[in-house]
PDB file of N, CA, C and O in Angstrom:
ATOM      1  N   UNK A   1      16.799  -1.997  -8.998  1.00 60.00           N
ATOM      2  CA  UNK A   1      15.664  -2.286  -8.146  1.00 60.00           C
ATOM      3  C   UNK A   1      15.260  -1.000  -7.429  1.00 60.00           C
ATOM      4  O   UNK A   1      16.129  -0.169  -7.166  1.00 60.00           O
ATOM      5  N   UNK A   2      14.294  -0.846  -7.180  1.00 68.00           N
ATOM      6  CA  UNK A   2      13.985   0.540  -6.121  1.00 68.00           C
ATOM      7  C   UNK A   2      13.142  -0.443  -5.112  1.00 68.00           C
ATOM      8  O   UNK A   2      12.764  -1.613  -5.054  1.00 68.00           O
ATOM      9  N   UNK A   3      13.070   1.170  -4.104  1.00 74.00           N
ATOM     10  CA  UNK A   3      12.729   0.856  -2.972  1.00 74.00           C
ATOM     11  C   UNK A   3      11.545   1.271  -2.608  1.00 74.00           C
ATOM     12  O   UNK A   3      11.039   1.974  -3.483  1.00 74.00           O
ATOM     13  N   UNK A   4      10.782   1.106  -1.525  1.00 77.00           N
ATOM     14  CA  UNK A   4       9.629   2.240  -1.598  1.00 77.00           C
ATOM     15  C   UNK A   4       9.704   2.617   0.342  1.00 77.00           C
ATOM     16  O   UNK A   4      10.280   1.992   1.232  1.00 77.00           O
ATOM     17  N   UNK A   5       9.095   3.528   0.386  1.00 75.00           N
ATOM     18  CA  UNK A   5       9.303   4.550   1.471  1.00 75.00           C
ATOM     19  C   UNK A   5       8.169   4.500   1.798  1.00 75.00           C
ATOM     20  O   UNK A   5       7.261   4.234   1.010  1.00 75.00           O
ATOM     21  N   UNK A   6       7.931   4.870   3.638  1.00 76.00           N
ATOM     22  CA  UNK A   6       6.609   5.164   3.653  1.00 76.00           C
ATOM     23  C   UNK A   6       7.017   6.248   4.757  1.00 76.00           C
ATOM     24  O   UNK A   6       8.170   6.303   5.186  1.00 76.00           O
ATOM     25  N   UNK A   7       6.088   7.035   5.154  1.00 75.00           N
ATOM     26  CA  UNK A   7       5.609   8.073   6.049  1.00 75.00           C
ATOM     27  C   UNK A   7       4.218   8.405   6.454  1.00 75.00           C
ATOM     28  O   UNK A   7       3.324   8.718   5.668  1.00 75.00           O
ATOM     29  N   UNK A   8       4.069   8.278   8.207  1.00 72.00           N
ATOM     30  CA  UNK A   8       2.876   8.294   8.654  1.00 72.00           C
ATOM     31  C   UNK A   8       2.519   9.921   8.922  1.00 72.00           C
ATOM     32  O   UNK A   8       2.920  10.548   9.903  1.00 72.00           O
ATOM     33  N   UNK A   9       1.725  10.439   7.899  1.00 69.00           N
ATOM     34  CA  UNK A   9       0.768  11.872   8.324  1.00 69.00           C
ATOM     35  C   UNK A   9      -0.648  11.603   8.460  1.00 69.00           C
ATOM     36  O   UNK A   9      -1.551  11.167   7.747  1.00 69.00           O
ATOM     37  N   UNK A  10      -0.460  12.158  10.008  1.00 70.00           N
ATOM     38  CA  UNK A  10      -1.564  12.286  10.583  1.00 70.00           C
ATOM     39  C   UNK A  10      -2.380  10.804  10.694  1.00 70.00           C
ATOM     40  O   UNK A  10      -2.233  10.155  11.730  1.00 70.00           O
ATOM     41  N   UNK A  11      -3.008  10.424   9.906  1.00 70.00           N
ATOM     42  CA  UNK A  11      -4.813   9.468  10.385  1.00 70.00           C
ATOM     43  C   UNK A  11      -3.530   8.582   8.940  1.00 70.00           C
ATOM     44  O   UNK A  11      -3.392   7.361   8.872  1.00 70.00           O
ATOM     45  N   UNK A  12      -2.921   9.414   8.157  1.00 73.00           N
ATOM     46  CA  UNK A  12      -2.804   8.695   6.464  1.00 73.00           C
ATOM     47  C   UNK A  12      -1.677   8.208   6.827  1.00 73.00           C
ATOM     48  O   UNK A  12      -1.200   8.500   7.923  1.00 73.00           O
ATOM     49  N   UNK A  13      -0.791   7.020   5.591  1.00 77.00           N
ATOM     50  CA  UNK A  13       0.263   6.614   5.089  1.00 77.00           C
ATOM     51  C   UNK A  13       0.610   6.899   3.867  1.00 77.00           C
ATOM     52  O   UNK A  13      -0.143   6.638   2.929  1.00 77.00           O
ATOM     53  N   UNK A  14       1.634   7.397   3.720  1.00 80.00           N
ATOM     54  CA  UNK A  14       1.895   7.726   2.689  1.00 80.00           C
ATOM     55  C   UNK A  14       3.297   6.969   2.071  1.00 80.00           C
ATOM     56  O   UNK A  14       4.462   7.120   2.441  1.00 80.00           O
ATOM     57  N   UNK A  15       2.802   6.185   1.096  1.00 81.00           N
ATOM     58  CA  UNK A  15       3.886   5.459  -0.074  1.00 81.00           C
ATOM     59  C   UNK A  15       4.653   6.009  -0.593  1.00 81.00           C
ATOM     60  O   UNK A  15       4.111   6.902  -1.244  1.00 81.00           O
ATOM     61  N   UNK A  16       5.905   6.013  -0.732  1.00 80.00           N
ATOM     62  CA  UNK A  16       6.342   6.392  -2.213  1.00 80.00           C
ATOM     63  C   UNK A  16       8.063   5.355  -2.846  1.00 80.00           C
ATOM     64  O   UNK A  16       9.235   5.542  -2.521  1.00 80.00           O
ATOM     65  N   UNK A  17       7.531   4.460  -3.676  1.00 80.00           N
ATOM     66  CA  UNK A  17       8.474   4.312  -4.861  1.00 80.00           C
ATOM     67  C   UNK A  17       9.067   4.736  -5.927  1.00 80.00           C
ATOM     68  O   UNK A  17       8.322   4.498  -6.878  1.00 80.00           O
ATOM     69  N   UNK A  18      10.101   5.284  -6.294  1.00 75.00           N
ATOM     70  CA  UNK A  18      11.238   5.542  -7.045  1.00 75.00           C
ATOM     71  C   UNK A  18      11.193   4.945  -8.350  1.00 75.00           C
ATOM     72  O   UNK A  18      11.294   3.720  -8.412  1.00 75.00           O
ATOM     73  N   UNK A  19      11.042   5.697  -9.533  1.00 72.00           N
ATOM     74  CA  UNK A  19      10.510   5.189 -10.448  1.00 72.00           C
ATOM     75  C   UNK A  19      11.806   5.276 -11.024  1.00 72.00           C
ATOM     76  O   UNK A  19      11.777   4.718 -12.121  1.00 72.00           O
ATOM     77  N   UNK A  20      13.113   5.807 -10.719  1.00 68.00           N
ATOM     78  CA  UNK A  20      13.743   6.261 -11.094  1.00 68.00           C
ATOM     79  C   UNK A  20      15.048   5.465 -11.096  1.00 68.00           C
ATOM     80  O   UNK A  20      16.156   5.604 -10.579  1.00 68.00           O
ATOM     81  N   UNK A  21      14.244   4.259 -12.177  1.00 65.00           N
ATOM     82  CA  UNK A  21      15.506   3.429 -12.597  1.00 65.00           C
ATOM     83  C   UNK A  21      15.652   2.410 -13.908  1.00 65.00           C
ATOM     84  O   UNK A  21      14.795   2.552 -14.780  1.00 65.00           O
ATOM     85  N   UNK A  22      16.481   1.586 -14.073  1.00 75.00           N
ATOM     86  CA  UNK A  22      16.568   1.054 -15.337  1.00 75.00           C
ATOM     87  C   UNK A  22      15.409   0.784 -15.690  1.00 75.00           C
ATOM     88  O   UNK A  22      15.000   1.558 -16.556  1.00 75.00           O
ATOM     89  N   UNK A  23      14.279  -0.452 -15.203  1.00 70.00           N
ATOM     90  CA  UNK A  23      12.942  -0.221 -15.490  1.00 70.00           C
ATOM     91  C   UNK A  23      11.828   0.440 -14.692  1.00 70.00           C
ATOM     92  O   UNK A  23      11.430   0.224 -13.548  1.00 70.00           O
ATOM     93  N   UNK A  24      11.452   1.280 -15.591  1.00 67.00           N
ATOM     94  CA  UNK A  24      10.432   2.270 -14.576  1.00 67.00           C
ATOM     95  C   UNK A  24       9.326   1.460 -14.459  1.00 67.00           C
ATOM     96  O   UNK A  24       8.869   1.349 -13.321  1.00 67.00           O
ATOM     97  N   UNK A  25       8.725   0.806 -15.447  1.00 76.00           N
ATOM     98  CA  UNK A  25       7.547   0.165 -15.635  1.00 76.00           C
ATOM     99  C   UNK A  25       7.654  -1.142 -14.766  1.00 76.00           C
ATOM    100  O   UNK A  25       6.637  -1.660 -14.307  1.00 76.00           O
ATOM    101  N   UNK A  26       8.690  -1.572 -14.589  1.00 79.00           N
ATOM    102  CA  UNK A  26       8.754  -2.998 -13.409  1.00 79.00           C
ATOM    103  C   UNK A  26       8.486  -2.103 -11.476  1.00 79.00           C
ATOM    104  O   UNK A  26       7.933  -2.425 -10.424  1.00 79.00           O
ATOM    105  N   UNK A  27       9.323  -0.848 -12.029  1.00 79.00           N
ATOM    106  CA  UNK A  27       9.443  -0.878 -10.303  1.00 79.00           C
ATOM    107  C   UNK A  27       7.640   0.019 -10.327  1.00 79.00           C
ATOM    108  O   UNK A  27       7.353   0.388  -9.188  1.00 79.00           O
ATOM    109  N   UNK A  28       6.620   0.336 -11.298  1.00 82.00           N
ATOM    110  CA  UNK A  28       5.293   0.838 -10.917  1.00 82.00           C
ATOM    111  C   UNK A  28       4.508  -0.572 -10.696  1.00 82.00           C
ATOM    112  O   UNK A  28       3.701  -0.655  -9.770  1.00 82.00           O
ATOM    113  N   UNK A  29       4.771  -1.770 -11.624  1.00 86.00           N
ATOM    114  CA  UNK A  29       3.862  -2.904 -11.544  1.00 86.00           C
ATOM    115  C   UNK A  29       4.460  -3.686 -10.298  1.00 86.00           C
ATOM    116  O   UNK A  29       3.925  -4.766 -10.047  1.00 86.00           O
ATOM    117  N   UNK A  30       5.666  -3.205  -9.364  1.00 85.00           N
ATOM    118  CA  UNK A  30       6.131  -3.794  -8.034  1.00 85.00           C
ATOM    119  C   UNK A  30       5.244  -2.995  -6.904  1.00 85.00           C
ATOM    120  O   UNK A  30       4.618  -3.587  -6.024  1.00 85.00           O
ATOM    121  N   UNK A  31       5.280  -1.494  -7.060  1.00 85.00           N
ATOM    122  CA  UNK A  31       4.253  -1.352  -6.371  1.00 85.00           C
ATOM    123  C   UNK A  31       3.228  -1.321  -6.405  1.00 85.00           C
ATOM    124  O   UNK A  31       2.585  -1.168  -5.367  1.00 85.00           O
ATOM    125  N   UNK A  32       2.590  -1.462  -7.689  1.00 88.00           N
ATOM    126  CA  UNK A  32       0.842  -1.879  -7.646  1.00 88.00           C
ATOM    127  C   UNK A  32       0.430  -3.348  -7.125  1.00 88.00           C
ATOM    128  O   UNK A  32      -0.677  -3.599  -6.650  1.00 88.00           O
ATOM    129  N   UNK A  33       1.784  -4.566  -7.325  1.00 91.00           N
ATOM    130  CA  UNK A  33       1.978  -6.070  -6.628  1.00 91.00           C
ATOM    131  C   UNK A  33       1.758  -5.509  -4.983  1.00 91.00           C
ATOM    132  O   UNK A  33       0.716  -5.787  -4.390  1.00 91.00           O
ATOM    133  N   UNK A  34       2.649  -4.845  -4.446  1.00 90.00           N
ATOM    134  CA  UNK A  34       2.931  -4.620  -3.041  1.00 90.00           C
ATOM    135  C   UNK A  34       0.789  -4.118  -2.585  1.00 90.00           C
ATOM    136  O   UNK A  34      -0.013  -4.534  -1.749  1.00 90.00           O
ATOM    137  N   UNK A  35       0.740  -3.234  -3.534  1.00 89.00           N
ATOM    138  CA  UNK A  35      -0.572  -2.117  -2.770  1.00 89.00           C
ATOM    139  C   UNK A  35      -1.707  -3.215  -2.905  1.00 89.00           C
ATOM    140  O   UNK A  35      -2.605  -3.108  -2.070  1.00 89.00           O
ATOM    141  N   UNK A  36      -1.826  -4.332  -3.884  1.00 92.00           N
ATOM    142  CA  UNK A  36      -2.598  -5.482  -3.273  1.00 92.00           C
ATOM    143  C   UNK A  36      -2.332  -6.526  -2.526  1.00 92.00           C
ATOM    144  O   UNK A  36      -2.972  -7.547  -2.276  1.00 92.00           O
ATOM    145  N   UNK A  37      -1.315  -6.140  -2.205  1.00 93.00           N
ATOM    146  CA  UNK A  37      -1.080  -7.716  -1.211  1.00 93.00           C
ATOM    147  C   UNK A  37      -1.130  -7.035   0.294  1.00 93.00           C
ATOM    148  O   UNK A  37      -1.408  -7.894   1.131  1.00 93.00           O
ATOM    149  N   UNK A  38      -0.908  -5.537   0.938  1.00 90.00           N
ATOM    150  CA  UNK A  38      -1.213  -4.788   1.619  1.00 90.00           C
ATOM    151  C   UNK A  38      -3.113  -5.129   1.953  1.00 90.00           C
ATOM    152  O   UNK A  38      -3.793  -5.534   2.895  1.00 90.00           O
ATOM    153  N   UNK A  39      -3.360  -4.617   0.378  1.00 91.00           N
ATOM    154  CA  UNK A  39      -5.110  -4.528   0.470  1.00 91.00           C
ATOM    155  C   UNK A  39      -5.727  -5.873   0.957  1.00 91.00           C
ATOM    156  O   UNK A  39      -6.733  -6.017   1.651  1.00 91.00           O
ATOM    157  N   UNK A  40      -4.931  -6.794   0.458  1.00 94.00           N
ATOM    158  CA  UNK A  40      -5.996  -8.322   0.886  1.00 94.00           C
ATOM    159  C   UNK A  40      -5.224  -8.677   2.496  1.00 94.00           C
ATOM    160  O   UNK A  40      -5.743  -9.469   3.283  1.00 94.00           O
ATOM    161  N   UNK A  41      -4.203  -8.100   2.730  1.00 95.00           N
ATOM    162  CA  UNK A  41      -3.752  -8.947   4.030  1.00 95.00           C
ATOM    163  C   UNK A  41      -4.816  -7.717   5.317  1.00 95.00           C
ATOM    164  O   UNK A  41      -4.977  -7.946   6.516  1.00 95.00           O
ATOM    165  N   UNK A  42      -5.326  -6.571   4.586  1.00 93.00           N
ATOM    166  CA  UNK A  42      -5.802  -5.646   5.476  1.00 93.00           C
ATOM    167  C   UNK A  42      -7.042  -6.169   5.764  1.00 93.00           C
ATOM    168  O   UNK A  42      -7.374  -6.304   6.942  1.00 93.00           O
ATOM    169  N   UNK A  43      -8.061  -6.607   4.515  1.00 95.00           N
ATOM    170  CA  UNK A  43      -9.571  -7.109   4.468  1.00 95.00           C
ATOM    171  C   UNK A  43      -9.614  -8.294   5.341  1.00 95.00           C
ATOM    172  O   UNK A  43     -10.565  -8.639   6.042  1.00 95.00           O
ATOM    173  N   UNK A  44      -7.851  -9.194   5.148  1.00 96.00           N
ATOM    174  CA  UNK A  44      -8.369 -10.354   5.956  1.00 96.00           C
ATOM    175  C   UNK A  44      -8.671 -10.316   7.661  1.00 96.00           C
ATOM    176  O   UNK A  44      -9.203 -11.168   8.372  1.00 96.00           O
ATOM    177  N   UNK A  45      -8.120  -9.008   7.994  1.00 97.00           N
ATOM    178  CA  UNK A  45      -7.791  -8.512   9.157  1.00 97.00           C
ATOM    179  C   UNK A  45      -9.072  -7.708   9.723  1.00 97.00           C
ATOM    180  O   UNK A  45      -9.260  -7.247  10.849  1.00 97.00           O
ATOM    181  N   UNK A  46      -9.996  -7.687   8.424  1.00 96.00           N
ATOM    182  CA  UNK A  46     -11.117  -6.802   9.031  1.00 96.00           C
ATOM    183  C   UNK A  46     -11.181  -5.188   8.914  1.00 96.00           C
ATOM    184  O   UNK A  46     -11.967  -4.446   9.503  1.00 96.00           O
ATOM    185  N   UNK A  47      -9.933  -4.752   7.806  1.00 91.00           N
ATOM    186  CA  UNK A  47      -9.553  -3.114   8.351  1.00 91.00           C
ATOM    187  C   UNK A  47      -9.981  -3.127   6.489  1.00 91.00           C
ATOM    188  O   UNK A  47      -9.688  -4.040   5.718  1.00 91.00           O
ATOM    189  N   UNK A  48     -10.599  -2.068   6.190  1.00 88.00           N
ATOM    190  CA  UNK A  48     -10.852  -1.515   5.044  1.00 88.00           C
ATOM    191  C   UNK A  48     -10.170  -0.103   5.064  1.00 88.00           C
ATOM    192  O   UNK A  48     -10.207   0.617   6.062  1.00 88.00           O
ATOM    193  N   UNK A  49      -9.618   0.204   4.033  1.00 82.00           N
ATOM    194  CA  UNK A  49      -8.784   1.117   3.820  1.00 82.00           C
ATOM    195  C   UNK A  49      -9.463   1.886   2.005  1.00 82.00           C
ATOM    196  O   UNK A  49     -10.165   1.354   1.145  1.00 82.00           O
ATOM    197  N   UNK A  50      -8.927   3.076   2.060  1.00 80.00           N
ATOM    198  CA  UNK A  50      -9.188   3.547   0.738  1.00 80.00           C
ATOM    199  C   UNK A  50      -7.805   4.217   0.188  1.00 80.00           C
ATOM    200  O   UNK A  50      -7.239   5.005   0.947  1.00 80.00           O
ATOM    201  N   UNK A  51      -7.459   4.056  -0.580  1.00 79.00           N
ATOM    202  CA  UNK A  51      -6.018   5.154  -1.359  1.00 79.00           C
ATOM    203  C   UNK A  51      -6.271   5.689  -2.785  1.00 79.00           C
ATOM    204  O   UNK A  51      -7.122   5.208  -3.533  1.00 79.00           O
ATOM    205  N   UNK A  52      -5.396   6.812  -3.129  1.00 81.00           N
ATOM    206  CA  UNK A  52      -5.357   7.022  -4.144  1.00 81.00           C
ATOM    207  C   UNK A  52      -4.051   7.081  -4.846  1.00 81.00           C
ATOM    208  O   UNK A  52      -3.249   7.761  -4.207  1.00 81.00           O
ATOM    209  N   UNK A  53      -3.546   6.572  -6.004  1.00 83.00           N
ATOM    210  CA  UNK A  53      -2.483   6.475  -6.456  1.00 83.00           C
ATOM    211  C   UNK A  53      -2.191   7.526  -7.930  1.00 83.00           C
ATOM    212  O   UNK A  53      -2.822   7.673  -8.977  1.00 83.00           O
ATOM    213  N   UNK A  54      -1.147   8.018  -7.484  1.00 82.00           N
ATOM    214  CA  UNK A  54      -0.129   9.150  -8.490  1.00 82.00           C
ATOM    215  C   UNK A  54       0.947   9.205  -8.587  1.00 82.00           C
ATOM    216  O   UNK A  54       1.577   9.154  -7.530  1.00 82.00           O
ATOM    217  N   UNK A  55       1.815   9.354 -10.035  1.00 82.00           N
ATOM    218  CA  UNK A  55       2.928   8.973 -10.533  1.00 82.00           C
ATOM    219  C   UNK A  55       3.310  10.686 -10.875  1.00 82.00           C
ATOM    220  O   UNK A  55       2.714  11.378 -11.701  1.00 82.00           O
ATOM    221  N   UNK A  56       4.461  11.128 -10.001  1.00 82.00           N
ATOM    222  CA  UNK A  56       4.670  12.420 -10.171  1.00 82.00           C
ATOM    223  C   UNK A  56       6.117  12.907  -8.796  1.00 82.00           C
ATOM    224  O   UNK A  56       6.868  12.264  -8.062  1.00 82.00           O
ATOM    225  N   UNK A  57       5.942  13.894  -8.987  1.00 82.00           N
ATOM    226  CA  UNK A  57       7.636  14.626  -7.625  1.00 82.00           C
ATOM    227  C   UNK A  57       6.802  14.368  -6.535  1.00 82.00           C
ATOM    228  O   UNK A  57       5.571  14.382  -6.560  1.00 82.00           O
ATOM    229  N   UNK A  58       7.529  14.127  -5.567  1.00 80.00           N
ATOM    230  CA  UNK A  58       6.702  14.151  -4.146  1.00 80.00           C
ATOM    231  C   UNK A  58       8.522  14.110  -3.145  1.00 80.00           C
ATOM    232  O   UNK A  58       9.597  13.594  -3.453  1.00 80.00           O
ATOM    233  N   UNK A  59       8.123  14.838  -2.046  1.00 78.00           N
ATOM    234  CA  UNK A  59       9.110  15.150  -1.222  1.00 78.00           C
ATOM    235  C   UNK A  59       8.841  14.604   0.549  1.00 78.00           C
ATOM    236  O   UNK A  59       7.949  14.916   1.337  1.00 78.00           O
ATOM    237  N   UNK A  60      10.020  13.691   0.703  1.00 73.00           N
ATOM    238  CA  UNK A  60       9.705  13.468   1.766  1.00 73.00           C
ATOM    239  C   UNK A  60      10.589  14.074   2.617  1.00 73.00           C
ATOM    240  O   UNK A  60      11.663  14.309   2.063  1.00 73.00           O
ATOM    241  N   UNK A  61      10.511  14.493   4.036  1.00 68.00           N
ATOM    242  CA  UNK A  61      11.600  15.028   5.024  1.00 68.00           C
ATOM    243  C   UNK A  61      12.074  14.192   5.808  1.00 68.00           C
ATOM    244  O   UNK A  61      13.252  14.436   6.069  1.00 68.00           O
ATOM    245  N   UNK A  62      11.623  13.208   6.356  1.00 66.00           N
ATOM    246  CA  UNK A  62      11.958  12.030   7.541  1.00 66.00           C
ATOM    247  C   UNK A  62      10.891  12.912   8.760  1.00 66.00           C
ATOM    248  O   UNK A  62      11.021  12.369   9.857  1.00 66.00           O
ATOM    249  N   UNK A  63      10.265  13.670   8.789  1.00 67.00           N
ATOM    250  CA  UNK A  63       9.857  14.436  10.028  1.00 67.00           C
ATOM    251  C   UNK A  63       8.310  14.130  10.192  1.00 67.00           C
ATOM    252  O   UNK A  63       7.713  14.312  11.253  1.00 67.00           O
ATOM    253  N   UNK A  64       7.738  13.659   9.063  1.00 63.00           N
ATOM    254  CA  UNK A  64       6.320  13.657   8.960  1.00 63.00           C
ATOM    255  C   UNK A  64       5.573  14.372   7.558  1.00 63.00           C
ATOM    256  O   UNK A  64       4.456  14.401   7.041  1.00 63.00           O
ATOM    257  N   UNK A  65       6.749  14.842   7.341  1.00 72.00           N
ATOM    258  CA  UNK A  65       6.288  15.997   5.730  1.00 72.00           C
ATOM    259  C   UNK A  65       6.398  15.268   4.610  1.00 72.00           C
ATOM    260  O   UNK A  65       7.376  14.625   4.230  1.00 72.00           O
ATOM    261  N   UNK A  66       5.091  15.427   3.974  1.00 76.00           N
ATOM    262  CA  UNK A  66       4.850  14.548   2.995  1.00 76.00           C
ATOM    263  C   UNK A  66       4.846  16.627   1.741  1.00 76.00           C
ATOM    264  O   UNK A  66       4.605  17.738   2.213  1.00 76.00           O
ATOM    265  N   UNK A  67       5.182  16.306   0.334  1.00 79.00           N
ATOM    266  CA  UNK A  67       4.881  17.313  -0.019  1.00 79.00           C
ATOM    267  C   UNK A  67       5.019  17.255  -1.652  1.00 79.00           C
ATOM    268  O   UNK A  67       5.981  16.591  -2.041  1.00 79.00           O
ATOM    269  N   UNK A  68       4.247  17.818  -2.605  1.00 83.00           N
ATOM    270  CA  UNK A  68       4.415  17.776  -4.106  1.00 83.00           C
ATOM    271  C   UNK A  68       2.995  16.961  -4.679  1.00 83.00           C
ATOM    272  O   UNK A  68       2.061  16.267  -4.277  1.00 83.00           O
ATOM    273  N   UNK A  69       3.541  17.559  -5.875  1.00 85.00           N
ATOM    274  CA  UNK A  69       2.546  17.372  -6.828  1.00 85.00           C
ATOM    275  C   UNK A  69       1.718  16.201  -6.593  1.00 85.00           C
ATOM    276  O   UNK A  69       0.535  16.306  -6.270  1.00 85.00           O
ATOM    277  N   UNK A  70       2.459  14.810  -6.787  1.00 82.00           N
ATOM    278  CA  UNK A  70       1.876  13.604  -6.625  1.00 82.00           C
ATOM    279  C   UNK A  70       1.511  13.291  -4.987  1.00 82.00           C
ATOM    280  O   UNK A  70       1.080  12.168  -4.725  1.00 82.00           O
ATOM    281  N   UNK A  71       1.623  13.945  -4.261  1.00 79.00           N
ATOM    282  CA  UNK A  71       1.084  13.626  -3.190  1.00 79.00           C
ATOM    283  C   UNK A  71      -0.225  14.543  -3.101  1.00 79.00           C
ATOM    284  O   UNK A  71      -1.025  14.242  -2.215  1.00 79.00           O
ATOM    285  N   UNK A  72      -0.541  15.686  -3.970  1.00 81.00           N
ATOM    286  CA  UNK A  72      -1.848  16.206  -3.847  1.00 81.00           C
ATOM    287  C   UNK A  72      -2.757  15.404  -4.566  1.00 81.00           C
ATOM    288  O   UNK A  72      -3.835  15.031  -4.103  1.00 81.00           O
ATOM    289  N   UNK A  73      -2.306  15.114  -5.776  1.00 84.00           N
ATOM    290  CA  UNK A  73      -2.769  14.228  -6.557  1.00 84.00           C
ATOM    291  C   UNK A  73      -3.438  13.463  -5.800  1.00 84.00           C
ATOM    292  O   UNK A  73      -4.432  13.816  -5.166  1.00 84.00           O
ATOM    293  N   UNK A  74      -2.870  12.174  -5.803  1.00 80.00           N
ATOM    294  CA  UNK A  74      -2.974  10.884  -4.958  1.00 80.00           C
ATOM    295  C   UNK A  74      -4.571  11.213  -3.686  1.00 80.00           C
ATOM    296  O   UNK A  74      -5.510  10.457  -3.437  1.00 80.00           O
ATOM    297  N   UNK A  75      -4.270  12.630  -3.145  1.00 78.00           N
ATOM    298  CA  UNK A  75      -5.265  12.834  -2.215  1.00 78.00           C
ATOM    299  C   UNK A  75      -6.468  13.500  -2.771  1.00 78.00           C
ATOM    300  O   UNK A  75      -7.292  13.586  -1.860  1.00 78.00           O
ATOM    301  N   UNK A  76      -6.924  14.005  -3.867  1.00 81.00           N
ATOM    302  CA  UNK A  76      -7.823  14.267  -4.637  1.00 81.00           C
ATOM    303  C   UNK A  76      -8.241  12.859  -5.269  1.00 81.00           C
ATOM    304  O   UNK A  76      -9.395  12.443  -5.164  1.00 81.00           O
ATOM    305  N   UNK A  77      -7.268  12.174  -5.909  1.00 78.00           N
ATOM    306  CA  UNK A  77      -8.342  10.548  -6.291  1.00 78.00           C
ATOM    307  C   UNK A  77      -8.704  10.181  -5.507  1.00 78.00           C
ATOM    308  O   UNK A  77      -9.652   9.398  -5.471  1.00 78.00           O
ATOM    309  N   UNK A  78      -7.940  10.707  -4.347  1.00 73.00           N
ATOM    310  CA  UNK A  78      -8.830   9.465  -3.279  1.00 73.00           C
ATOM    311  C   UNK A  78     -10.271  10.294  -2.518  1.00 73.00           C
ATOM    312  O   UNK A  78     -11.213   9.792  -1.906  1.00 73.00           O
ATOM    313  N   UNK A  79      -9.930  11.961  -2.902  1.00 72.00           N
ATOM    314  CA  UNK A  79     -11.322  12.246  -2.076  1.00 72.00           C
ATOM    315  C   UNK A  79     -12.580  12.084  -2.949  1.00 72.00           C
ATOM    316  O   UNK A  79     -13.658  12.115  -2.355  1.00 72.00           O
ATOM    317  N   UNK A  80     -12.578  11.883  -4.523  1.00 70.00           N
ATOM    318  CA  UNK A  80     -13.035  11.717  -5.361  1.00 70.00           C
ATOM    319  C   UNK A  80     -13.997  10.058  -5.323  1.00 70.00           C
ATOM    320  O   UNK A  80     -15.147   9.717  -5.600  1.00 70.00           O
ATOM    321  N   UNK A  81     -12.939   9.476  -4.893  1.00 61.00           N
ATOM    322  CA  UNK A  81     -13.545   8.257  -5.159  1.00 61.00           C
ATOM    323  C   UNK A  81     -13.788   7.552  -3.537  1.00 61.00           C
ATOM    324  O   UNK A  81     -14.009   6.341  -3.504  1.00 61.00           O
ATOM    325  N   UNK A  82     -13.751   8.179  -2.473  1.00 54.00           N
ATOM    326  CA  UNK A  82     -13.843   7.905  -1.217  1.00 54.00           C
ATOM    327  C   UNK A  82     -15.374   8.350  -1.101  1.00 54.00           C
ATOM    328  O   UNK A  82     -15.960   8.271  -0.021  1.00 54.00           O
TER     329      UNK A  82
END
């Protein structure tokens, strides 16, 4: 099973799940389950949100430091499609 992590930078949140296990493909379709049930409990609340999602290294510190590939990623789809 994996887990997923989050970290607040700045205004953003930043996700990250661990693909890095017996099934990789269960623990990506657990967090694409999680990132809509987030999205509809947010709309019901009135808060619209935008993200972008990337499957890649990303480094977290516990301090606020978000860092790597898939976290630039992730912020280019989203300035793209924001």
């Amino acid at each position: 099973m994996s887990r997923a992590f989050a970290e607040s930078v700045s205004d953003a949140v930043v996700r990250v799940r661990v693909l890095d296990t017996q099934h990789p493909n269960g623990a990506f379709f657990t967090e694409l389950l999680d990132l809509l049930h987030i999205q509809i409990q947010s709309v019901m609340r009135g808060v619209f949100i935008r993200a972008g999602v990337a499957i890649g290294n990303v480094g977290m510190n516990g301090n606020g430091s978000v860092f790597g590939a898939a976290m630039v990623r992730a912020y280019e789809v989203k300035a793209v499609n924001g």
